[in-house]
Amino acid sequence: MLRWRAPSSAVASNRMNAVNIAAFFATLKAANPHPRTELEYGNTFELLVAVVLSAQATDVGVNKATRRLFQVANTPTKMLSLGAEGLIEYIKTIGLFRSKAKHLIETCRILVEQHGAEVPRTREALQALPGVGRKTANVVLNVAFGEPTIAVDTHIFRVCNRTGLAPGKTALEVESKLLRRVPNEYLAHAHHWLILHGRYVCQARKPLCWKCQVAAQCGFKPKTLAP
């Protein structure tokens, strides 16, 4: 579970109000009207696998592994036939590959035996799969099925606390606040706008405030200057 332990200088001095929230997302939407995940996938099962593999790993690293993997195992049945050891040969460059392989093979077994080899569309069924927590379920629900969910990762957690958009001490608290505070018209893509903003602009060590398009709405006072 994510818990906020950053120094006070990294926390927004003011919570973002409704007017600023609307402007914040309108600006992000104008810059990137149709944001997409940077994980590569061709079907819902591939998306699920990629998100499970992305825990404590980069999207770039996951994509390098899954380009080979999905050529031979892009369905639960095909991946199950690999077995854990066979799967490891494709994902051993990714962190925690042994536990992820074990979880994915068991997940494939459940999908085949209980869901007709299809990825379920409910949070409860998704979170019942090994290695699938709330964050992973939210990504699948949002990206694959168009549900207005927000998966709070480290980037989104940081952005929401630093800007004052939805400060909270845990990922669940931040998620709950986001679902209340983000206008409905932006909920479908809010996850991607926030994660991309955190990944490329509102970075952990030194946020690139001088090039931030939403700096005017941000409550982070000690903004960094251009290098």
XYZ file of N, CA, C and O in Angstrom, residues 40-200:
644
model
N 2.206 -2.096 -24.274
C 1.773 -2.612 -25.569
C 0.918 -3.865 -25.368
O 1.303 -4.778 -24.633
N -0.234 -3.912 -26.035
C -1.116 -5.069 -25.907
C -2.038 -5.135 -27.112
O -2.298 -4.127 -27.778
N -2.532 -6.327 -27.398
C -3.414 -6.506 -28.539
C -4.795 -6.981 -28.174
O -5.709 -6.938 -28.991
N -4.974 -7.468 -26.947
C -6.292 -7.886 -26.480
C -6.348 -7.714 -24.961
O -5.348 -7.347 -24.330
N -7.492 -7.952 -24.393
C -7.676 -7.699 -22.961
C -6.789 -8.594 -22.104
O -6.262 -8.150 -21.080
N -6.597 -9.821 -22.514
C -5.723 -10.714 -21.748
C -4.284 -10.199 -21.769
O -3.604 -10.188 -20.737
N -3.810 -9.757 -22.911
C -2.457 -9.207 -23.002
C -2.316 -7.981 -22.108
O -1.280 -7.785 -21.466
N -3.346 -7.153 -22.051
C -3.315 -5.984 -21.169
C -3.181 -6.418 -19.718
O -2.357 -5.881 -18.964
N -3.976 -7.397 -19.310
C -3.911 -7.889 -17.939
C -2.509 -8.392 -17.604
O -1.944 -8.054 -16.558
N -1.934 -9.178 -18.488
C -0.589 -9.715 -18.264
C 0.427 -8.589 -18.164
O 1.273 -8.567 -17.260
N 0.352 -7.623 -19.079
C 1.301 -6.520 -19.084
C 1.221 -5.701 -17.800
O 2.253 -5.291 -17.246
N 0.027 -5.470 -17.300
C -0.129 -4.680 -16.078
C 0.410 -5.451 -14.873
O 1.069 -4.878 -14.002
N 0.151 -6.757 -14.809
C 0.710 -7.566 -13.725
C 2.231 -7.519 -13.765
O 2.897 -7.362 -12.731
N 2.805 -7.617 -14.946
C 4.264 -7.597 -15.081
C 4.860 -6.230 -14.770
O 6.029 -6.127 -14.389
N 4.073 -5.174 -14.901
C 4.601 -3.817 -14.741
C 4.833 -3.415 -13.289
O 5.445 -2.376 -13.025
N 4.357 -4.214 -12.341
C 4.584 -3.890 -10.926
C 6.080 -3.871 -10.645
O 6.789 -4.840 -10.926
N 6.581 -2.750 -10.119
C 7.996 -2.560 -9.820
C 8.871 -2.809 -11.050
O 9.974 -3.353 -10.952
N 8.362 -2.422 -12.213
C 9.107 -2.527 -13.468
C 8.683 -1.379 -14.362
O 7.639 -0.763 -14.151
N 9.478 -1.075 -15.362
C 9.137 0.008 -16.278
C 8.303 -0.525 -17.438
O 8.407 -1.705 -17.817
N 7.495 0.345 -18.027
C 6.720 -0.051 -19.192
C 7.638 -0.462 -20.336
O 7.338 -1.389 -21.089
N 8.770 0.226 -20.478
C 9.720 -0.101 -21.538
C 10.232 -1.528 -21.373
O 10.287 -2.307 -22.333
N 10.612 -1.875 -20.144
C 11.101 -3.221 -19.878
C 10.039 -4.282 -20.102
O 10.327 -5.357 -20.643
N 8.808 -3.997 -19.691
C 7.710 -4.939 -19.892
C 7.450 -5.142 -21.377
O 7.281 -6.273 -21.853
N 7.426 -4.052 -22.138
C 7.158 -4.151 -23.574
C 8.201 -4.995 -24.296
O 7.875 -5.761 -25.214
N 9.460 -4.860 -23.896
C 10.517 -5.652 -24.529
C 10.276 -7.142 -24.319
O 10.484 -7.955 -25.218
N 9.821 -7.500 -23.119
C 9.566 -8.909 -22.817
C 8.296 -9.421 -23.500
O 8.275 -10.524 -24.067
N 7.227 -8.629 -23.452
C 5.948 -9.125 -23.973
C 5.902 -9.165 -25.498
O 5.090 -9.905 -26.066
N 6.757 -8.427 -26.174
C 6.780 -8.524 -27.633
C 7.100 -9.942 -28.077
O 6.544 -10.446 -29.054
N 8.003 -10.600 -27.348
C 8.333 -11.994 -27.642
C 7.282 -12.928 -27.067
O 6.834 -13.878 -27.728
N 6.872 -12.657 -25.842
C 5.920 -13.540 -25.160
C 4.608 -13.643 -25.907
O 4.081 -14.747 -26.116
N 4.047 -12.513 -26.300
C 2.721 -12.529 -26.908
C 2.707 -13.150 -28.297
O 1.636 -13.478 -28.825
N 3.863 -13.329 -28.897
C 3.924 -14.021 -30.187
C 3.596 -15.508 -30.034
O 3.101 -16.145 -30.964
N 3.860 -16.038 -28.838
C 3.628 -17.472 -28.621
C 2.514 -17.745 -27.611
O 1.983 -18.860 -27.565
N 2.172 -16.745 -26.786
C 1.165 -16.975 -25.737
C 0.365 -15.704 -25.504
O 0.650 -14.942 -24.583
N -0.658 -15.498 -26.324
C -1.487 -14.299 -26.180
C -2.907 -14.614 -25.728
O -3.806 -13.787 -25.823
N -3.096 -15.841 -25.216
C -4.378 -16.240 -24.633
C -4.089 -17.010 -23.343
O -2.985 -17.553 -23.164
N -5.061 -17.108 -22.454
C -4.842 -17.871 -21.221
C -4.469 -19.330 -21.489
O -3.608 -19.897 -20.807
N -5.096 -19.932 -22.479
C -4.819 -21.335 -22.787
C -3.384 -21.532 -23.252
O -2.678 -22.454 -22.800
N -2.921 -20.665 -24.138
C -1.554 -20.784 -24.647
C -0.526 -20.522 -23.547
O 0.495 -21.204 -23.466
N -0.788 -19.533 -22.699
C 0.170 -19.218 -21.649
C 0.190 -20.323 -20.597
O 1.252 -20.683 -20.074
N -0.952 -20.894 -20.314
C -1.019 -21.995 -19.357
C -0.189 -23.175 -19.838
O 0.463 -23.857 -19.042
N -0.174 -23.398 -21.140
C 0.585 -24.524 -21.693
C 2.089 -24.328 -21.550
O 2.849 -25.305 -21.577
N 2.537 -23.075 -21.377
C 3.963 -22.821 -21.173
C 4.435 -23.331 -19.820
O 5.573 -23.770 -19.667
N 3.557 -23.238 -18.821
C 3.957 -23.549 -17.456
C 4.803 -22.422 -16.901
O 5.277 -21.550 -17.644
N 5.008 -22.430 -15.604
C 5.750 -21.340 -14.959
C 7.183 -21.249 -15.472
O 7.685 -20.158 -15.765
N 7.850 -22.379 -15.612
C 9.241 -22.352 -16.070
C 9.353 -21.874 -17.507
O 10.282 -21.142 -17.863
N 8.424 -22.273 -18.324
C 8.430 -21.804 -19.708
C 8.170 -20.307 -19.794
O 8.796 -19.597 -20.586
N 7.260 -19.825 -18.958
C 6.954 -18.399 -18.940
C 8.148 -17.584 -18.457
O 8.419 -16.490 -18.981
N 8.868 -18.112 -17.489
C 10.037 -17.407 -16.941
C 11.051 -17.083 -18.027
O 11.697 -16.022 -17.999
N 11.196 -17.952 -19.001
C 12.174 -17.720 -20.075
C 11.865 -16.442 -20.852
O 12.769 -15.830 -21.425
N 10.621 -16.013 -20.845
C 10.231 -14.802 -21.572
C 10.243 -13.553 -20.694
O 10.365 -12.443 -21.209
N 10.113 -13.727 -19.387
C 9.966 -12.552 -18.517
C 11.088 -12.407 -17.499
O 10.997 -11.592 -16.584
N 12.170 -13.161 -17.647
C 13.221 -13.159 -16.631
C 14.013 -11.861 -16.565
O 14.806 -11.672 -15.639
N 13.803 -10.954 -17.512
C 14.446 -9.638 -17.440
C 13.648 -8.660 -16.590
O 14.095 -7.534 -16.353
N 12.490 -9.074 -16.132
C 11.594 -8.214 -15.359
C 11.724 -8.538 -13.875
O 11.841 -9.709 -13.484
N 11.688 -7.532 -13.041
C 11.787 -7.736 -11.604
C 10.696 -8.651 -11.067
O 9.568 -8.636 -11.557
N 11.048 -9.448 -10.071
C 10.119 -10.378 -9.405
C 9.523 -11.389 -10.391
O 8.377 -11.815 -10.258
N 10.332 -11.791 -11.385
C 9.792 -12.616 -12.473
C 9.283 -13.972 -12.001
O 8.322 -14.496 -12.568
N 9.893 -14.561 -10.971
C 9.452 -15.881 -10.528
C 8.052 -15.827 -9.906
O 7.186 -16.651 -10.216
N 7.842 -14.872 -9.017
C 6.519 -14.770 -8.395
C 5.474 -14.339 -9.424
O 4.324 -14.807 -9.380
N 5.858 -13.480 -10.352
C 4.910 -13.047 -11.385
C 4.538 -14.209 -12.300
O 3.376 -14.348 -12.702
N 5.510 -15.050 -12.629
C 5.218 -16.214 -13.470
C 4.249 -17.155 -12.758
O 3.283 -17.659 -13.361
N 4.490 -17.383 -11.484
C 3.604 -18.253 -10.702
C 2.185 -17.702 -10.666
O 1.208 -18.423 -10.877
N 2.072 -16.394 -10.409
C 0.755 -15.766 -10.353
C 0.046 -15.819 -11.707
O -1.162 -16.105 -11.777
N 0.777 -15.556 -12.775
C 0.150 -15.520 -14.099
C -0.321 -16.904 -14.535
O -1.399 -17.033 -15.135
N 0.458 -17.930 -14.253
C 0.026 -19.277 -14.631
C -1.220 -19.681 -13.861
O -2.176 -20.242 -14.421
N -1.271 -19.355 -12.571
C -2.463 -19.656 -11.790
C -3.653 -18.817 -12.263
O -4.795 -19.304 -12.304
N -3.383 -17.579 -12.631
C -4.443 -16.727 -13.182
C -4.997 -17.331 -14.467
O -6.215 -17.371 -14.679
N -4.113 -17.806 -15.342
C -4.563 -18.438 -16.583
C -5.428 -19.660 -16.295
O -6.447 -19.891 -16.968
N -5.042 -20.435 -15.290
C -5.825 -21.613 -14.924
C -7.244 -21.208 -14.493
O -8.236 -21.821 -14.903
N -7.330 -20.170 -13.682
C -8.638 -19.702 -13.217
C -9.462 -19.154 -14.382
O -10.674 -19.409 -14.482
N -8.820 -18.403 -15.261
C -9.539 -17.846 -16.411
C -10.112 -18.960 -17.288
O -11.258 -18.874 -17.755
N -9.331 -19.998 -17.509
C -9.779 -21.113 -18.353
C -10.886 -21.904 -17.661
O -11.911 -22.232 -18.271
N -10.702 -22.196 -16.381
C -11.632 -23.067 -15.673
C -12.910 -22.366 -15.210
O -13.975 -22.994 -15.145
N -12.808 -21.059 -14.911
C -13.959 -20.370 -14.325
C -14.571 -19.279 -15.200
O -15.707 -18.866 -14.958
N -13.833 -18.809 -16.198
C -14.329 -17.670 -16.975
C -14.297 -17.899 -18.484
O -14.338 -16.931 -19.253
N -14.242 -19.138 -18.875
C -14.262 -19.420 -20.306
C -13.095 -18.820 -21.061
O -13.219 -18.446 -22.230
N -11.951 -18.714 -20.395
C -10.724 -18.167 -20.984
C -10.856 -16.688 -21.348
O -10.117 -16.172 -22.179
N -11.797 -16.007 -20.684
C -11.991 -14.579 -20.903
C -11.647 -13.807 -19.624
O -11.814 -14.323 -18.513
N -11.190 -12.575 -19.785
C -10.916 -11.716 -18.631
C -12.237 -11.178 -18.100
O -13.022 -10.594 -18.850
N -12.540 -11.376 -16.828
C -13.822 -10.916 -16.275
C -13.920 -9.391 -16.246
O -12.914 -8.695 -16.221
N -15.152 -8.911 -16.200
C -15.397 -7.463 -16.285
C -15.747 -6.838 -14.947
O -16.123 -5.670 -14.896
N -15.655 -7.574 -13.853
C -15.995 -7.014 -12.547
C -14.747 -6.909 -11.678
O -13.820 -7.721 -11.789
N -14.747 -5.918 -10.797
C -13.622 -5.723 -9.900
C -13.423 -6.946 -8.995
O -12.300 -7.394 -8.769
N -14.515 -7.491 -8.482
C -14.417 -8.610 -7.564
C -13.736 -9.807 -8.225
O -12.856 -10.448 -7.631
N -14.149 -10.111 -9.450
C -13.569 -11.262 -10.155
C -12.118 -11.005 -10.531
O -11.279 -11.907 -10.454
N -11.805 -9.787 -10.913
C -10.429 -9.457 -11.266
C -9.516 -9.562 -10.051
O -8.431 -10.148 -10.112
N -9.949 -9.009 -8.927
C -9.113 -9.017 -7.735
C -9.017 -10.403 -7.098
O -8.165 -10.623 -6.230
N -9.833 -11.329 -7.540
C -9.726 -12.708 -7.069
C -8.617 -13.455 -7.803
O -8.246 -14.564 -7.402
N -8.065 -12.855 -8.861
C -6.989 -13.484 -9.618
C -5.657 -13.267 -8.906
O -5.400 -12.178 -8.395
N -4.785 -14.266 -8.859
C -3.481 -14.118 -8.195
C -2.661 -12.985 -8.806
O -2.565 -12.863 -10.033
N -2.090 -12.156 -7.946
C -1.248 -11.064 -8.425
C -2.003 -9.847 -8.909
O -1.396 -8.870 -9.356
N -3.326 -9.876 -8.822
C -4.144 -8.744 -9.279
C -4.722 -8.030 -8.066
O -5.597 -8.553 -7.372
N -4.222 -6.832 -7.802
C -4.739 -6.018 -6.722
C -5.674 -4.955 -7.258
O -6.067 -4.968 -8.430
N -6.006 -4.012 -6.423
C -6.954 -2.972 -6.810
C -6.421 -2.118 -7.961
O -7.156 -1.769 -8.880
N -5.129 -1.790 -7.913
C -4.556 -0.951 -8.958
C -4.634 -1.638 -10.321
O -5.067 -1.029 -11.317
N -4.232 -2.898 -10.374
C -4.282 -3.637 -11.633
C -5.713 -3.768 -12.129
O -5.989 -3.585 -13.320
N -6.619 -4.081 -11.225
C -8.028 -4.199 -11.613
C -8.551 -2.889 -12.180
O -9.274 -2.871 -13.186
N -8.182 -1.778 -11.559
C -8.624 -0.474 -12.045
C -8.116 -0.190 -13.449
O -8.823 0.379 -14.289
N -6.863 -0.549 -13.720
C -6.307 -0.325 -15.061
C -7.098 -1.116 -16.093
O -7.491 -0.587 -17.144
N -7.340 -2.387 -15.813
C -8.076 -3.223 -16.763
C -9.496 -2.710 -16.956
O -9.997 -2.615 -18.081
N -10.159 -2.359 -15.870
C -11.525 -1.847 -15.967
C -11.579 -0.560 -16.790
O -12.507 -0.354 -17.588
N -10.595 0.297 -16.605
C -10.574 1.574 -17.302
C -10.176 1.422 -18.769
O -10.872 1.885 -19.678
N -9.040 0.774 -19.009
C -8.478 0.707 -20.361
C -9.232 -0.267 -21.253
O -9.536 0.041 -22.408
N -9.544 -1.441 -20.731
C -10.193 -2.462 -21.556
C -11.703 -2.292 -21.647
O -12.293 -2.528 -22.703
N -12.330 -1.873 -20.540
C -13.785 -1.866 -20.495
C -14.399 -0.468 -20.378
O -15.607 -0.328 -20.285
N -13.555 0.560 -20.370
C -14.063 1.927 -20.380
C -14.708 2.393 -19.095
O -15.453 3.382 -19.099
N -14.422 1.709 -17.988
C -14.996 2.127 -16.710
C -14.271 3.377 -16.197
O -13.058 3.512 -16.360
N -14.994 4.316 -15.572
C -14.360 5.551 -15.062
C -13.616 5.315 -13.756
O -13.978 5.844 -12.704
N -12.587 4.481 -13.800
C -11.797 4.169 -12.614
C -10.432 4.855 -12.719
O -9.998 5.232 -13.811
N -9.764 4.992 -11.597
C -8.437 5.613 -11.574
C -7.519 4.733 -10.743
O -7.748 4.526 -9.546
N -6.489 4.202 -11.379
C -5.512 3.357 -10.692
C -4.403 4.245 -10.153
O -3.665 4.862 -10.913
N -4.286 4.323 -8.851
C -3.309 5.218 -8.224
C -1.970 4.506 -8.069
O -1.797 3.649 -7.202
N -1.017 4.863 -8.935
C 0.340 4.352 -8.805
C 1.202 5.417 -8.137
O 0.692 6.427 -7.645
N 2.514 5.211 -8.103
C 3.390 6.175 -7.428
C 3.352 7.547 -8.088
O 3.449 8.571 -7.404
N 3.226 7.591 -9.414
C 3.186 8.875 -10.119
C 1.924 9.658 -9.756
O 1.976 10.849 -9.434
N 0.786 8.993 -9.841
C -0.483 9.665 -9.543
C -0.543 10.056 -8.076
O -1.015 11.147 -7.723
N -0.064 9.192 -7.205
C -0.029 9.486 -5.775
C 0.766 10.765 -5.510
O 0.346 11.637 -4.748
N 1.919 10.863 -6.158
C 2.780 12.041 -5.986
C 2.114 13.300 -6.539
O 2.085 14.345 -5.882
N 1.584 13.223 -7.747
C 0.955 14.383 -8.382
C -0.215 14.894 -7.545
O -0.366 16.102 -7.341
N -1.029 13.991 -7.058
C -2.226 14.394 -6.307
C -1.875 15.054 -4.982
O -2.553 15.994 -4.548
N -0.815 14.586 -4.326
C -0.380 15.211 -3.078
C 0.366 16.510 -3.326
O 0.149 17.504 -2.640
N 1.231 16.524 -4.303
C 2.065 17.700 -4.550
C 1.247 18.886 -5.061
O 1.462 20.020 -4.652
N 0.298 18.622 -5.952
C -0.477 19.711 -6.546
C -1.638 20.161 -5.676
O -2.140 21.276 -5.840
N -2.092 19.299 -4.772
C -3.288 19.598 -3.993
C -4.555 19.125 -4.668
O -5.659 19.431 -4.223
N -4.407 18.359 -5.745
C -5.569 17.857 -6.472
C -6.405 16.914 -5.605
O -7.626 17.052 -5.516
N -5.742 15.941 -4.971
C -6.449 14.986 -4.118
C -5.467 14.410 -3.114
O -5.078 13.253 -3.215
N -5.066 15.211 -2.129
C -4.069 14.736 -1.165
C -4.606 13.619 -0.284
O -5.775 13.600 0.083
N -3.729 12.672 0.028
C -4.120 11.569 0.893
C -2.911 10.786 1.347
O -1.844 10.867 0.736
N -3.068 10.026 2.419
C -1.960 9.265 2.984
C -1.845 7.865 2.405
O -0.819 7.207 2.565
N -2.887 7.385 1.744
C -2.854 6.063 1.126
C -3.382 6.159 -0.297
O -4.087 7.118 -0.664
N -3.058 5.145 -1.091
C -3.532 5.115 -2.471
C -5.059 5.104 -2.531
O -5.669 5.764 -3.382
N -5.685 4.353 -1.626
C -7.147 4.268 -1.628
C -7.774 5.618 -1.279
O -8.782 6.017 -1.860
N -7.162 6.336 -0.341
C -7.687 7.653 0.018
C -7.583 8.615 -1.162
O -8.515 9.373 -1.444
N -6.454 8.577 -1.861
C -6.279 9.434 -3.035
C -7.283 9.054 -4.115
O -7.920 9.918 -4.728
N -7.446 7.760 -4.356
C -8.400 7.303 -5.368
C -9.817 7.774 -5.047
O -10.540 8.272 -5.925
N -10.222 7.610 -3.801
C -11.576 8.011 -3.397
C -11.803 9.502 -3.605
O -12.866 9.927 -4.076
N -10.785 10.304 -3.270
C -10.915 11.746 -3.462
C -10.961 12.109 -4.939
O -11.726 12.990 -5.348
N -10.164 11.440 -5.742
C -10.174 11.718 -7.182
C -11.544 11.432 -7.781
O -12.054 12.219 -8.592
N -12.146 10.326 -7.399
C -13.450 9.969 -7.951
C -14.521 10.972 -7.560
O -15.504 11.157 -8.289
N -14.330 11.651 -6.429
C -15.280 12.689 -6.010
C -14.974 14.036 -6.658
O -15.898 14.810 -6.931
N -13.706 14.314 -6.903
C -13.309 15.664 -7.280
C -13.128 15.878 -8.787
O -13.273 16.995 -9.269
N -12.792 14.819 -9.524
C -12.583 14.977 -10.964
C -13.937 15.089 -11.657
O -14.814 14.241 -11.463
N -14.160 16.123 -12.469
C -15.430 16.253 -13.188
C -15.695 15.032 -14.060
O -14.767 14.438 -14.628
N -16.954 14.646 -14.162
C -17.327 13.432 -14.888
C -16.789 13.393 -16.310
O -16.420 12.334 -16.816
N -16.730 14.547 -16.967
C -16.293 14.576 -18.365
C -14.828 14.196 -18.533
O -14.389 13.887 -19.649
N -14.074 14.210 -17.453
C -12.646 13.889 -17.539
C -12.288 12.545 -16.892
O -11.132 12.109 -16.992
N -13.236 11.882 -16.257
C -12.928 10.670 -15.512
C -12.393 9.539 -16.394
O -11.518 8.779 -15.970
N -12.896 9.418 -17.606
C -12.496 8.296 -18.455
C -11.001 8.285 -18.734
O -10.378 7.221 -18.825
N -10.403 9.472 -18.864
C -8.984 9.545 -19.219
C -8.114 10.121 -18.103
O -6.911 10.300 -18.296
N -8.697 10.422 -16.959
C -7.934 11.055 -15.876
C -6.722 10.220 -15.477
O -5.641 10.761 -15.203
N -6.887 8.915 -15.428
C -5.781 8.030 -15.053
C -4.560 8.269 -15.932
O -3.446 8.437 -15.442
N -4.775 8.288 -17.244
C -3.642 8.435 -18.158
C -3.047 9.832 -18.128
O -1.823 9.990 -18.167
N -3.881 10.854 -18.044
C -3.338 12.218 -17.964
C -2.455 12.378 -16.737
O -1.371 12.961 -16.814
N -2.902 11.856 -15.618
C -2.154 12.017 -14.375
C -0.859 11.215 -14.379
O 0.189 11.706 -13.948
N -0.908 9.988 -14.862
C 0.300 9.168 -14.835
C 1.344 9.705 -15.804
O 2.541 9.740 -15.490
N 0.917 10.181 -16.954
C 1.868 10.743 -17.917
C 2.445 12.060 -17.408
O 3.637 12.342 -17.592
N 1.616 12.840 -16.740
C 2.102 14.101 -16.169
C 3.134 13.820 -15.086
O 4.173 14.501 -15.003
N 2.876 12.827 -14.253
C 3.828 12.480 -13.206
C 5.104 11.867 -13.754
O 6.190 12.070 -13.210
N 4.983 11.113 -14.810
C 6.142 10.425 -15.384
C 7.089 11.384 -16.103
O 8.312 11.237 -16.021
N 6.533 12.388 -16.798
C 7.364 13.206 -17.664
C 7.519 14.663 -17.237
O 8.414 15.346 -17.709
